[in-house]
Coordinates of C-alpha atoms and ligand atoms in Angstrom, one line a residue:
M1 CA -54.4 -39.6 -52.6
R2 CA -52.0 -39.8 -49.8
A3 CA -48.2 -39.0 -50.9
S4 CA -46.0 -42.1 -50.6
V5 CA -43.2 -42.4 -48.0
S6 CA -40.2 -44.7 -48.5
E7 CA -37.3 -45.4 -46.4
R8 CA -33.9 -46.7 -47.5
Q9 CA -30.8 -47.5 -45.0
V10 CA -27.4 -46.5 -46.2
D11 CA -23.7 -45.9 -45.0
V12 CA -23.7 -42.4 -46.1
A13 CA -26.5 -40.0 -47.1
I14 CA -25.1 -37.0 -49.4
I15 CA -27.0 -33.6 -49.6
G16 CA -26.2 -32.2 -53.3
A17 CA -25.0 -33.6 -56.5
G18 CA -22.5 -30.8 -57.4
P19 CA -18.5 -31.6 -57.7
A20 CA -18.4 -32.1 -54.0
G21 CA -21.3 -34.5 -53.4
L22 CA -20.6 -36.6 -56.6
T23 CA -16.8 -36.8 -55.8
A24 CA -17.7 -38.1 -52.3
A25 CA -20.5 -40.4 -53.7
Y26 CA -18.0 -41.8 -56.6
L27 CA -15.1 -42.5 -54.1
L28 CA -17.4 -44.1 -51.4
T29 CA -19.0 -46.3 -54.2
K30 CA -15.8 -47.4 -55.3
A31 CA -14.8 -48.3 -51.7
G32 CA -18.0 -50.4 -51.6
L33 CA -20.1 -48.4 -49.3
T34 CA -23.8 -48.0 -49.7
V35 CA -24.6 -44.2 -50.6
T36 CA -27.9 -42.0 -51.3
V37 CA -27.4 -38.7 -52.8
I38 CA -30.5 -36.0 -52.9
E39 CA -30.4 -33.1 -55.5
K40 CA -32.9 -30.5 -55.4
D41 CA -32.6 -30.0 -59.1
A42 CA -34.8 -32.0 -61.3
R43 CA -32.7 -32.3 -64.2
Y44 CA -29.2 -31.5 -63.7
V45 CA -26.2 -32.8 -61.7
G46 CA -23.0 -30.6 -61.4
G47 CA -24.4 -27.8 -59.4
I48 CA -22.8 -24.4 -60.4
S49 CA -20.6 -26.8 -62.7
R50 CA -23.8 -28.1 -64.4
T51 CA -24.2 -27.6 -68.3
V52 CA -27.8 -26.5 -69.1
E53 CA -29.0 -27.5 -72.6
H54 CA -31.5 -25.6 -74.6
Q55 CA -32.7 -26.9 -77.9
G56 CA -29.2 -28.5 -78.4
F57 CA -27.2 -25.4 -77.4
R58 CA -25.2 -25.9 -74.2
F59 CA -23.9 -23.4 -71.5
D60 CA -22.2 -23.5 -68.5
I61 CA -22.2 -21.3 -65.7
G62 CA -19.6 -18.8 -66.1
G63 CA -17.2 -21.0 -68.0
H64 CA -15.5 -23.8 -66.1
R65 CA -11.9 -24.2 -66.9
F66 CA -10.5 -27.5 -65.5
F67 CA -7.3 -26.9 -63.8
S68 CA -5.8 -28.1 -60.7
K69 CA -2.5 -27.8 -59.1
S70 CA -3.2 -31.3 -57.7
K71 CA -2.4 -34.5 -59.7
E72 CA -4.8 -36.3 -57.6
V73 CA -7.8 -34.2 -58.7
V74 CA -6.5 -34.3 -62.0
D75 CA -6.1 -38.2 -61.9
L76 CA -9.7 -38.4 -60.8
W77 CA -11.0 -36.2 -63.7
N78 CA -9.3 -38.6 -66.1
E79 CA -10.5 -41.6 -64.4
I80 CA -14.2 -40.2 -64.5
L81 CA -14.1 -38.8 -67.9
P82 CA -11.0 -40.7 -69.8
D83 CA -12.1 -39.9 -73.5
D84 CA -14.0 -36.6 -73.5
F85 CA -11.4 -33.8 -72.4
I86 CA -10.3 -31.4 -75.2
V87 CA -7.5 -28.8 -74.8
R88 CA -8.5 -25.4 -75.5
P89 CA -6.5 -21.9 -75.9
R90 CA -7.3 -19.5 -73.2
M91 CA -8.2 -16.0 -74.6
S92 CA -10.0 -13.2 -72.8
R93 CA -9.8 -9.5 -73.2
I94 CA -11.2 -6.3 -72.1
Y95 CA -14.0 -4.7 -74.3
Y96 CA -14.3 -0.8 -74.1
E97 CA -16.1 1.5 -76.4
G98 CA -15.5 -0.9 -79.3
K99 CA -12.2 -1.8 -78.9
F100 CA -10.6 -5.1 -77.3
Y101 CA -7.8 -4.6 -74.6
S102 CA -5.5 -7.1 -73.5
Y103 CA -6.0 -8.6 -69.9
P104 CA -3.6 -7.9 -68.1
L105 CA -3.5 -4.4 -69.7
R106 CA -0.7 -3.4 -72.0
A107 CA 0.0 0.3 -71.5
F108 CA 0.9 1.1 -75.2
E109 CA -1.9 -0.7 -76.6
A110 CA -4.1 0.8 -74.0
L111 CA -3.2 4.1 -74.8
R112 CA -3.3 3.6 -78.7
N113 CA -6.8 2.3 -78.6
L114 CA -8.0 5.3 -76.3
G115 CA -6.7 7.8 -78.9
L116 CA -4.5 10.9 -78.5
I117 CA -6.6 13.0 -76.4
R118 CA -8.0 10.4 -74.0
S119 CA -4.6 8.9 -73.6
G120 CA -3.0 12.4 -72.9
L121 CA -5.9 12.7 -70.2
C122 CA -4.9 9.4 -68.9
M123 CA -1.1 10.1 -68.8
A124 CA -1.7 13.7 -67.2
S125 CA -3.9 11.9 -64.4
Y126 CA -1.2 9.1 -63.7
L127 CA 1.6 11.8 -63.3
R128 CA -0.8 13.8 -61.1
W129 CA -1.5 10.9 -58.7
K130 CA 2.0 9.6 -58.9
A131 CA 3.5 13.3 -57.9
F132 CA 0.8 13.8 -55.1
P133 CA -0.6 10.2 -54.1
K134 CA -3.5 9.7 -51.7
K135 CA -2.0 9.6 -48.2
D136 CA -4.3 7.1 -46.7
T137 CA -4.7 4.2 -49.2
R138 CA -7.5 2.2 -47.5
S139 CA -9.7 1.4 -50.2
F140 CA -9.5 -0.3 -53.8
E141 CA -10.4 3.0 -55.3
D142 CA -7.5 4.8 -53.2
W143 CA -4.8 2.0 -54.2
T144 CA -5.7 1.8 -57.9
I145 CA -6.0 5.6 -58.4
N146 CA -2.4 5.9 -56.8
Q147 CA -0.9 3.2 -59.0
F148 CA -2.6 4.2 -62.3
G149 CA -4.1 7.7 -62.1
K150 CA -8.0 8.4 -61.8
K151 CA -8.7 8.2 -65.4
L152 CA -7.4 4.8 -66.0
F153 CA -8.9 3.6 -62.8
S154 CA -12.4 4.9 -64.0
I155 CA -11.9 3.1 -67.2
F156 CA -10.4 -0.2 -66.7
F157 CA -11.2 -1.0 -63.0
K158 CA -14.2 0.9 -61.5
T159 CA -17.1 -0.3 -63.5
Y160 CA -16.3 -4.0 -63.8
T161 CA -15.3 -4.4 -60.2
E162 CA -18.5 -2.9 -59.0
K163 CA -20.7 -4.8 -61.5
V164 CA -19.2 -8.1 -60.1
W165 CA -19.1 -7.2 -56.2
G166 CA -22.0 -5.1 -56.1
M167 CA -20.0 -2.7 -53.7
A168 CA -18.6 0.7 -54.4
C169 CA -14.8 0.5 -55.2
S170 CA -14.5 3.0 -52.2
D171 CA -16.0 0.5 -50.0
I172 CA -13.7 -2.4 -50.8
S173 CA -10.4 -2.7 -48.9
A174 CA -7.1 -2.0 -50.4
D175 CA -5.3 -5.3 -49.5
W176 CA -7.3 -7.2 -52.5
A177 CA -6.2 -4.7 -54.9
A178 CA -2.6 -5.1 -54.1
Q179 CA -2.9 -9.0 -54.4
R180 CA -5.1 -8.7 -57.4
I181 CA -3.2 -6.3 -59.5
K182 CA 0.4 -6.9 -58.3
G183 CA 3.2 -7.0 -61.0
L184 CA 0.9 -4.7 -63.2
S185 CA 2.7 -1.3 -63.2
L186 CA 2.3 1.6 -65.8
G187 CA 6.0 2.4 -65.4
K188 CA 6.9 -1.0 -66.4
A189 CA 4.7 -1.3 -69.1
V190 CA 5.8 2.0 -70.5
L191 CA 9.6 0.8 -70.3
D192 CA 8.7 -2.3 -72.2
G193 CA 6.8 -0.1 -74.8
F194 CA 10.2 2.0 -75.4
R195 CA 12.2 -1.4 -75.5
R196 CA 9.8 -2.6 -78.2
S197 CA 10.0 0.9 -80.3
L198 CA 13.7 0.5 -80.3
G199 CA 13.6 -2.9 -81.6
L200 CA 15.1 -4.4 -78.2
N201 CA 12.0 -6.4 -77.4
K202 CA 10.9 -8.8 -80.2
K203 CA 7.9 -10.4 -78.6
P204 CA 4.7 -9.8 -80.7
N205 CA 2.6 -7.0 -79.9
D206 CA -0.6 -8.2 -81.0
G207 CA -2.7 -7.1 -78.2
M208 CA -2.8 -10.4 -76.4
E209 CA -0.2 -11.3 -73.9
T210 CA 2.1 -13.9 -75.6
K211 CA 1.8 -15.8 -72.4
T212 CA -2.1 -15.9 -72.6
L213 CA -2.0 -16.8 -76.1
L214 CA 0.0 -20.0 -75.1
E215 CA -2.1 -20.8 -72.2
S216 CA -4.5 -23.4 -72.5
F217 CA -7.1 -25.3 -70.4
R218 CA -8.9 -28.7 -70.3
Y219 CA -12.5 -28.8 -70.8
P220 CA -14.9 -31.7 -71.3
R221 CA -16.2 -31.5 -75.0
K222 CA -19.9 -31.2 -73.9
G223 CA -19.3 -28.7 -70.9
P224 CA -18.6 -29.3 -67.3
G225 CA -21.8 -31.0 -66.7
M226 CA -20.4 -33.9 -68.7
M227 CA -18.0 -34.7 -66.2
W228 CA -20.6 -34.6 -63.4
E229 CA -23.1 -36.6 -65.4
A230 CA -20.3 -39.4 -65.9
A231 CA -19.7 -39.5 -62.3
R232 CA -23.3 -39.9 -61.4
D233 CA -23.6 -42.7 -64.0
H234 CA -20.6 -44.6 -62.1
V235 CA -22.5 -44.0 -58.8
V236 CA -25.8 -45.4 -60.1
A237 CA -23.9 -48.5 -61.9
G238 CA -22.1 -49.4 -58.7
G239 CA -25.6 -49.8 -57.2
N240 CA -26.2 -46.5 -55.2
Q241 CA -29.0 -43.7 -55.8
V242 CA -28.9 -40.3 -56.9
L243 CA -32.3 -39.0 -56.4
M244 CA -33.0 -35.9 -58.8
G245 CA -35.6 -33.4 -57.6
H246 CA -35.2 -34.2 -54.1
A247 CA -34.6 -31.2 -51.8
L248 CA -33.7 -31.8 -48.1
K249 CA -36.6 -31.3 -45.8
Q250 CA -35.3 -32.4 -42.4
L251 CA -32.2 -33.7 -40.7
S252 CA -32.2 -35.2 -37.3
H253 CA -29.9 -37.7 -35.4
D254 CA -31.1 -40.2 -32.7
A255 CA -29.7 -43.5 -31.2
E256 CA -29.9 -45.2 -34.7
G257 CA -28.0 -42.4 -36.6
W258 CA -29.2 -40.1 -39.1
R259 CA -32.6 -39.7 -40.4
V260 CA -32.7 -37.5 -43.6
S261 CA -36.1 -36.6 -45.1
A262 CA -36.2 -35.5 -48.6
T263 CA -39.2 -34.5 -50.7
N264 CA -40.3 -34.4 -54.4
D265 CA -43.5 -33.9 -56.0
E266 CA -44.5 -37.7 -55.5
G267 CA -43.8 -37.9 -51.7
E268 CA -41.2 -38.2 -49.3
R269 CA -38.1 -40.2 -48.8
I270 CA -36.4 -41.1 -45.7
I271 CA -32.9 -42.0 -45.6
R272 CA -31.3 -43.6 -42.6
A273 CA -27.5 -43.3 -42.7
R274 CA -24.3 -43.4 -40.4
H275 CA -22.9 -40.4 -41.8
V276 CA -24.1 -37.3 -43.7
I277 CA -22.2 -35.4 -46.3
S278 CA -23.6 -31.9 -47.0
S279 CA -22.7 -29.5 -49.9
A280 CA -25.9 -27.6 -49.6
P281 CA -25.6 -23.9 -48.6
I282 CA -24.7 -23.7 -44.8
R283 CA -27.8 -21.0 -44.4
E284 CA -30.2 -23.6 -46.0
L285 CA -28.8 -26.6 -44.0
L286 CA -29.1 -25.0 -40.5
G287 CA -32.7 -24.3 -40.8
R288 CA -33.3 -27.9 -41.7
I289 CA -31.7 -29.6 -38.7
H290 CA -33.8 -30.9 -36.1
P291 CA -33.6 -29.5 -33.3
L292 CA -32.6 -26.3 -34.8
P293 CA -28.9 -25.4 -33.8
E294 CA -28.1 -22.5 -31.6
T295 CA -26.2 -21.0 -34.3
L296 CA -29.1 -20.6 -36.8
P297 CA -29.0 -16.9 -36.4
Q298 CA -25.3 -16.8 -37.6
A299 CA -26.3 -19.2 -40.4
R300 CA -29.1 -16.8 -41.3
D301 CA -26.4 -13.9 -41.3
L302 CA -24.5 -15.4 -44.2
K303 CA -24.6 -13.8 -47.6
Y304 CA -24.4 -14.6 -51.1
R305 CA -23.9 -13.0 -54.7
D306 CA -26.1 -14.5 -57.3
F307 CA -25.5 -14.5 -61.0
L308 CA -27.6 -15.2 -64.3
T309 CA -26.6 -15.8 -67.7
V310 CA -28.5 -14.8 -70.7
A311 CA -27.6 -16.9 -73.9
L312 CA -28.3 -15.4 -77.3
M313 CA -28.2 -17.3 -80.5
I314 CA -27.2 -15.1 -83.3
R315 CA -27.1 -15.7 -87.1
S316 CA -23.4 -14.7 -87.6
P317 CA -19.9 -16.0 -87.5
D318 CA -18.4 -15.7 -83.8
L319 CA -18.3 -12.3 -82.8
F320 CA -14.8 -12.6 -81.2
P321 CA -12.5 -15.4 -80.7
D322 CA -12.0 -15.0 -77.0
N323 CA -13.5 -17.5 -74.4
W324 CA -14.9 -14.6 -72.8
I325 CA -14.7 -10.7 -72.6
Y326 CA -14.9 -8.5 -69.7
I327 CA -17.3 -5.4 -70.4
H328 CA -16.0 -2.2 -68.9
D329 CA -18.9 -0.1 -70.0
S330 CA -21.1 1.8 -67.4
K331 CA -23.9 2.2 -70.2
V332 CA -24.7 -1.4 -69.9
K333 CA -25.4 -4.1 -67.0
V334 CA -23.6 -6.8 -68.5
G335 CA -20.4 -7.8 -66.8
R336 CA -19.0 -10.6 -69.1
I337 CA -19.8 -12.1 -72.5
Q338 CA -19.0 -15.9 -72.9
N339 CA -18.5 -17.3 -76.2
F340 CA -19.4 -20.9 -76.0
R341 CA -18.1 -22.2 -79.4
S342 CA -14.6 -21.0 -78.2
W343 CA -15.0 -23.3 -75.2
S344 CA -15.7 -26.2 -77.3
P345 CA -17.4 -26.6 -80.7
E346 CA -19.8 -28.9 -79.5
M347 CA -21.5 -26.5 -77.3
V348 CA -23.1 -24.9 -80.6
P349 CA -24.8 -27.3 -82.7
D350 CA -25.4 -25.0 -85.8
E351 CA -22.5 -23.8 -87.5
E352 CA -24.5 -20.9 -88.9
L353 CA -25.1 -19.3 -85.5
A354 CA -22.9 -17.9 -82.8
C355 CA -23.9 -18.5 -79.4
V356 CA -23.0 -15.9 -76.4
G357 CA -23.9 -15.8 -72.9
L358 CA -24.2 -12.5 -71.3
E359 CA -23.6 -12.8 -67.6
Y360 CA -25.1 -10.4 -65.2
F361 CA -24.1 -10.3 -61.5
C362 CA -27.1 -9.6 -59.2
F363 CA -28.5 -10.3 -55.9
E364 CA -31.4 -12.8 -55.6
G365 CA -34.7 -10.7 -55.6
D366 CA -33.3 -7.7 -57.2
G367 CA -34.7 -5.9 -60.3
L368 CA -32.6 -8.2 -62.7
W369 CA -33.0 -11.3 -60.8
S370 CA -36.8 -10.9 -60.8
S371 CA -37.2 -9.9 -64.3
S372 CA -38.9 -12.4 -66.7
D373 CA -36.7 -14.2 -69.1
E374 CA -38.4 -12.4 -72.0
E375 CA -37.3 -9.1 -70.5
L376 CA -33.8 -10.1 -69.9
I377 CA -33.4 -11.7 -73.2
A378 CA -34.5 -8.2 -74.5
L379 CA -32.2 -6.4 -72.4
A380 CA -29.5 -8.7 -73.4
T381 CA -30.4 -8.1 -77.2
R382 CA -30.4 -4.3 -76.6
E383 CA -27.1 -4.3 -74.6
M384 CA -25.5 -6.3 -77.5
A385 CA -26.5 -3.4 -80.0
T386 CA -25.4 -0.9 -77.5
L387 CA -21.9 -2.3 -77.4
G388 CA -21.7 -2.7 -81.0
L389 CA -21.5 -6.2 -80.9
C390 CA -24.3 -7.3 -83.0
D391 CA -27.4 -6.3 -84.9
P392 CA -30.7 -7.0 -82.9
A393 CA -32.4 -8.4 -86.0
T394 CA -29.7 -11.2 -86.1
V395 CA -30.7 -12.6 -82.7
E396 CA -32.7 -15.8 -83.1
G397 CA -33.2 -17.0 -79.7
G398 CA -32.3 -16.8 -76.1
A399 CA -32.4 -18.7 -73.0
V400 CA -31.8 -17.5 -69.2
V401 CA -29.9 -19.5 -66.6
R402 CA -30.4 -18.1 -63.0
Q403 CA -27.5 -19.2 -60.4
E404 CA -28.5 -18.7 -56.9
K405 CA -25.7 -18.4 -54.3
A406 CA -22.8 -18.2 -57.1
Y407 CA -20.5 -16.2 -54.5
P408 CA -20.4 -16.7 -50.9
V409 CA -19.9 -13.3 -49.6
Y410 CA -16.9 -12.6 -47.2
D411 CA -18.3 -9.7 -45.2
D412 CA -17.1 -8.5 -41.8
C413 CA -18.7 -11.1 -39.8
Y414 CA -18.8 -14.2 -42.2
A415 CA -15.5 -15.9 -40.6
A416 CA -16.9 -15.8 -37.0
N417 CA -20.4 -17.0 -38.0
V418 CA -18.9 -20.0 -39.9
A419 CA -16.6 -20.8 -36.9
A420 CA -19.5 -20.6 -34.6
I421 CA -21.5 -22.8 -36.6
R422 CA -18.7 -25.3 -37.3
D423 CA -18.1 -25.5 -33.5
E424 CA -21.5 -26.3 -32.7
L425 CA -22.0 -28.9 -35.3
E426 CA -18.8 -30.6 -34.8
T427 CA -19.2 -31.0 -31.1
A428 CA -22.9 -32.1 -31.5
Y429 CA -22.7 -34.1 -34.8
P430 CA -19.2 -35.8 -35.2
T431 CA -20.9 -37.8 -38.3
L432 CA -21.9 -34.7 -40.1
H433 CA -19.6 -33.4 -42.6
L434 CA -19.6 -30.0 -44.5
V435 CA -17.9 -29.8 -47.9
G436 CA -17.5 -28.0 -51.0
R437 CA -18.1 -24.1 -51.9
N438 CA -21.3 -23.0 -50.2
G439 CA -21.2 -26.1 -48.1
M440 CA -18.5 -24.5 -46.3
H441 CA -18.9 -20.9 -47.2
R442 CA -15.7 -20.7 -49.0
Y443 CA -15.0 -19.0 -52.4
N444 CA -13.4 -21.9 -54.1
N445 CA -13.1 -23.7 -57.4
Q446 CA -14.1 -27.1 -58.3
D447 CA -10.9 -29.0 -57.5
H448 CA -10.8 -27.4 -54.1
A449 CA -14.4 -28.5 -53.4
M450 CA -13.5 -32.0 -54.7
M451 CA -10.6 -32.1 -52.3
T452 CA -12.7 -31.2 -49.2
A453 CA -14.9 -34.1 -50.3
M454 CA -12.0 -36.6 -51.0
L455 CA -10.6 -35.9 -47.5
T456 CA -13.9 -36.1 -45.9
V457 CA -14.2 -39.6 -47.7
R458 CA -11.0 -40.5 -46.0
N459 CA -12.2 -39.5 -42.8
I460 CA -15.2 -41.5 -43.0
L461 CA -13.4 -44.7 -44.1
A462 CA -11.1 -44.3 -41.4
D463 CA -13.8 -43.5 -39.0
N464 CA -11.6 -40.6 -37.7
R465 CA -11.6 -36.9 -38.5
A466 CA -7.7 -37.1 -39.4
F467 CA -8.0 -34.7 -42.0
D468 CA -9.0 -31.0 -41.0
I469 CA -10.5 -29.4 -44.1
W470 CA -11.4 -26.3 -42.4
A471 CA -7.8 -25.0 -41.7
V472 CA -7.4 -24.6 -45.6
N473 CA -8.3 -20.8 -46.0
E474 CA -6.3 -19.4 -43.0
D475 CA -3.5 -21.5 -43.5
A476 CA -3.4 -21.0 -47.3
E477 CA -2.6 -17.0 -46.4
Y478 CA 0.0 -18.2 -44.0
H479 CA 1.6 -20.5 -46.6
E480 CA 1.7 -17.9 -49.5
A481 CA 3.7 -15.7 -46.8
G482 CA 6.2 -18.5 -47.4
D483 CA 6.2 -20.4 -44.3
E484 CA 7.0 -23.8 -43.0
G485 CA 6.0 -27.5 -43.6
A486 CA 2.7 -29.2 -44.2
Q487 CA 1.6 -30.5 -41.0
A488 CA 1.7 -27.1 -39.1
T489 CA 0.4 -25.3 -42.2
I490 CA -3.0 -27.3 -42.5
G491 CA -3.5 -27.7 -38.6
M492 CA -3.1 -31.8 -39.0
P493 CA -2.8 -34.1 -36.1
Q494 CA 0.7 -35.4 -35.9
N495 CA -0.4 -39.0 -37.0
A496 CA -2.2 -37.9 -40.1
E497 CA -0.1 -37.4 -43.3
L498 CA -1.2 -35.1 -46.0
S499 CA 0.8 -35.4 -49.4
E500 CA 2.4 -32.5 -51.1
D501 CA -0.2 -32.7 -53.6
Q502 CA -3.1 -32.5 -51.5
R503 CA -1.4 -29.6 -49.5
V504 CA -1.0 -27.7 -52.8
A505 CA -4.5 -28.3 -53.8
L506 CA -6.0 -27.3 -50.5
D507 CA -3.9 -23.9 -50.6
S508 CA -5.1 -22.9 -54.2
V509 CA -7.9 -20.5 -52.7
R510 CA -9.0 -17.7 -54.6
T511 CA -9.0 -14.2 -53.0
V512 CA -12.1 -12.1 -52.8
P513 CA -12.5 -8.4 -52.0
R514 CA -13.3 -7.8 -48.3
P515 CA -15.3 -4.6 -47.4
L516 CA -13.6 -1.7 -45.7
K517 CA -14.5 -2.0 -41.9
A518 CA -16.5 1.2 -40.7
A519 CA -14.0 3.5 -39.4
Ligands
LIG1 C1 -19.3 -17.7 -62.4 C2 -18.5 -18.9 -61.9 C3 -17.4 -19.4 -62.6 C4 -16.6 -20.6 -62.2 N1 -15.5 -20.9 -63.0 C5 -14.8 -22.1 -62.3 C6 -13.9 -22.6 -63.0 O1 -13.3 -21.8 -64.3 N2 -13.3 -23.7 -62.7 C7 -13.5 -24.1 -61.6 O2 -12.8 -25.2 -61.4 N3 -14.3 -23.7 -60.9 C8 -15.2 -22.5 -61.2 N4 -16.3 -22.3 -60.4 C9 -16.6 -22.7 -59.0 C10 -17.0 -24.1 -59.2 O3 -18.5 -23.6 -59.8 C11 -17.6 -24.4 -57.8 O4 -16.4 -24.5 -57.1 C12 -18.1 -25.9 -57.6 O5 -19.2 -26.1 -58.6 C13 -18.6 -26.3 -56.2 O6 -19.0 -27.5 -56.0 P1 -19.9 -28.0 -54.8 O7 -20.2 -29.3 -55.0 O8 -19.2 -27.6 -53.6 O9 -21.1 -26.8 -55.0 P2 -22.4 -26.6 -56.0 O10 -22.0 -26.6 -57.5 O11 -23.0 -25.4 -55.3 O12 -23.3 -27.9 -55.8 C14 -24.0 -28.0 -54.7 C15 -25.5 -28.9 -55.1 O13 -26.3 -28.9 -54.1 C16 -27.6 -29.1 -54.5 N5 -28.2 -28.5 -53.3 C17 -28.3 -27.3 -52.6 N6 -29.1 -27.3 -51.6 C18 -29.7 -28.5 -51.6 C19 -30.8 -29.1 -50.8 N7 -31.3 -28.3 -49.7 N8 -31.2 -30.3 -51.0 C20 -30.6 -31.0 -52.1 N9 -29.6 -30.4 -53.0 C21 -29.3 -29.3 -52.6 C22 -27.6 -28.1 -55.4 O14 -28.7 -28.0 -56.3 C23 -26.3 -28.2 -56.4 O15 -26.5 -29.1 -57.3 C24 -16.9 -21.1 -61.0 C25 -18.0 -20.5 -60.2 C26 -18.7 -19.4 -60.6 C27 -20.0 -18.9 -59.8

């Protein structure tokens, strides 16, 4: 039987139904434009911010807090999902050899948990490195050892950092450590401990930062996917299409505009559009543009870190009250453990069961990634026992969620590669708009991915690329250095206004470690 081909003409074709793609689709629908979204996942919208369901249990990929400095983003969240946000307390600690440690670390609590001998060794190591610090602090390892001593570094920094980033701490550049761990000084913490012993500091010493305990975040009661399902429903109710299970096959431009072809099991869809918005990873997109762009080799050089969660259902009360715990233990491969009921009670349908998600950071195709679901569930069960967190006999079920390209990698060449790709595409195709996290190869949260889509919609409605969504990262660093006004900061043309609110949102970029350049 011949596969069918159908064709539709719209104003805007959107690749990907994650936060960026659906934000664009939602706003364009509201503005009265015709839109078709293609999404390669057959079942879920939301991309990395989706919520996966397994026999009534719900998991999200990494735990998604809804927090934004931008009122505009928060207003949009409230508009899309007016009745379903809950406010949750935030709690997360480090778990090491059977004990919980506050995060950020509190020196006295840490030393007490470590016991007398190991604490003595930590203090001796701290004093040794304070007296004779490494002179040339080029790496994360050098910087952290100078700050805390080698013993504390190996317990609290080395294992977790190496699990997450897949790089040795000696290969990560020191500037990231300085940014990431600033304000955390053993000296200050010791002083604080003395003040507390003398009764001069009345703040509770309960193993949690008081501030952390008070911190809370908003969360859709059924997980982040709920937000993106609601956005999709608005788009469809507005007469537009979200085609599930449709992966981009080819993208080309001619005198009539864009021709986007997408395939699923049943055949091929052709979408004709004036504009295309892409939130697909740049590496994938460039291989689909016809004729192939000259910067395809640069796109192929972009790298990603992948991620998988093994959810376990355990016959037990919740194992800990935290939303998640960091695992600083080299005996196990797991990096973090989520506690889904702490995110929302509605994530776990059975009150008799606890549901945790063991998170493994990996590379697509490596040993972990290619293990079968059964092997991964068995590994997670073994590691829970090794950590002393549960008896394997109480594990009643499990599910595996793989997330390819969870983190765009910032290596030495990524910035030049992205700049070259952007340059070629913007010159050749002014109506092709790259948005979002992997769509722009930027390590950004949902709110930032959404903001790039919001500004792109404005550019499309104005038929003018007035908002430069690409100037964000470089200028965010510039801005953090405490420099001038909004227009210069985000490289806007003189006639385009960026509100304070948009500027703050665009500036909220997370820092990631950079590898040391070869000497
Ligand atoms: C572990 C982890 C924890 C996080 N925690 C938070 C948090 O607490 N708060 C927060 O705000 N953010 C968090 N984030 C970031 C957040 O997940 C992303 O910023 C957000 O999902 C990016 O949205 P996006 O639309 O740009 O991309 P994505 O979410 O990647 O969506 C892209 C969509 O495009 C689809 N697609 C890709 N290629 C194609 C193709 N060829 N054809 C058709 N469709 C395609 C994908 O299937 C996907 O649905 C976290 C991320 C990770 C990895």
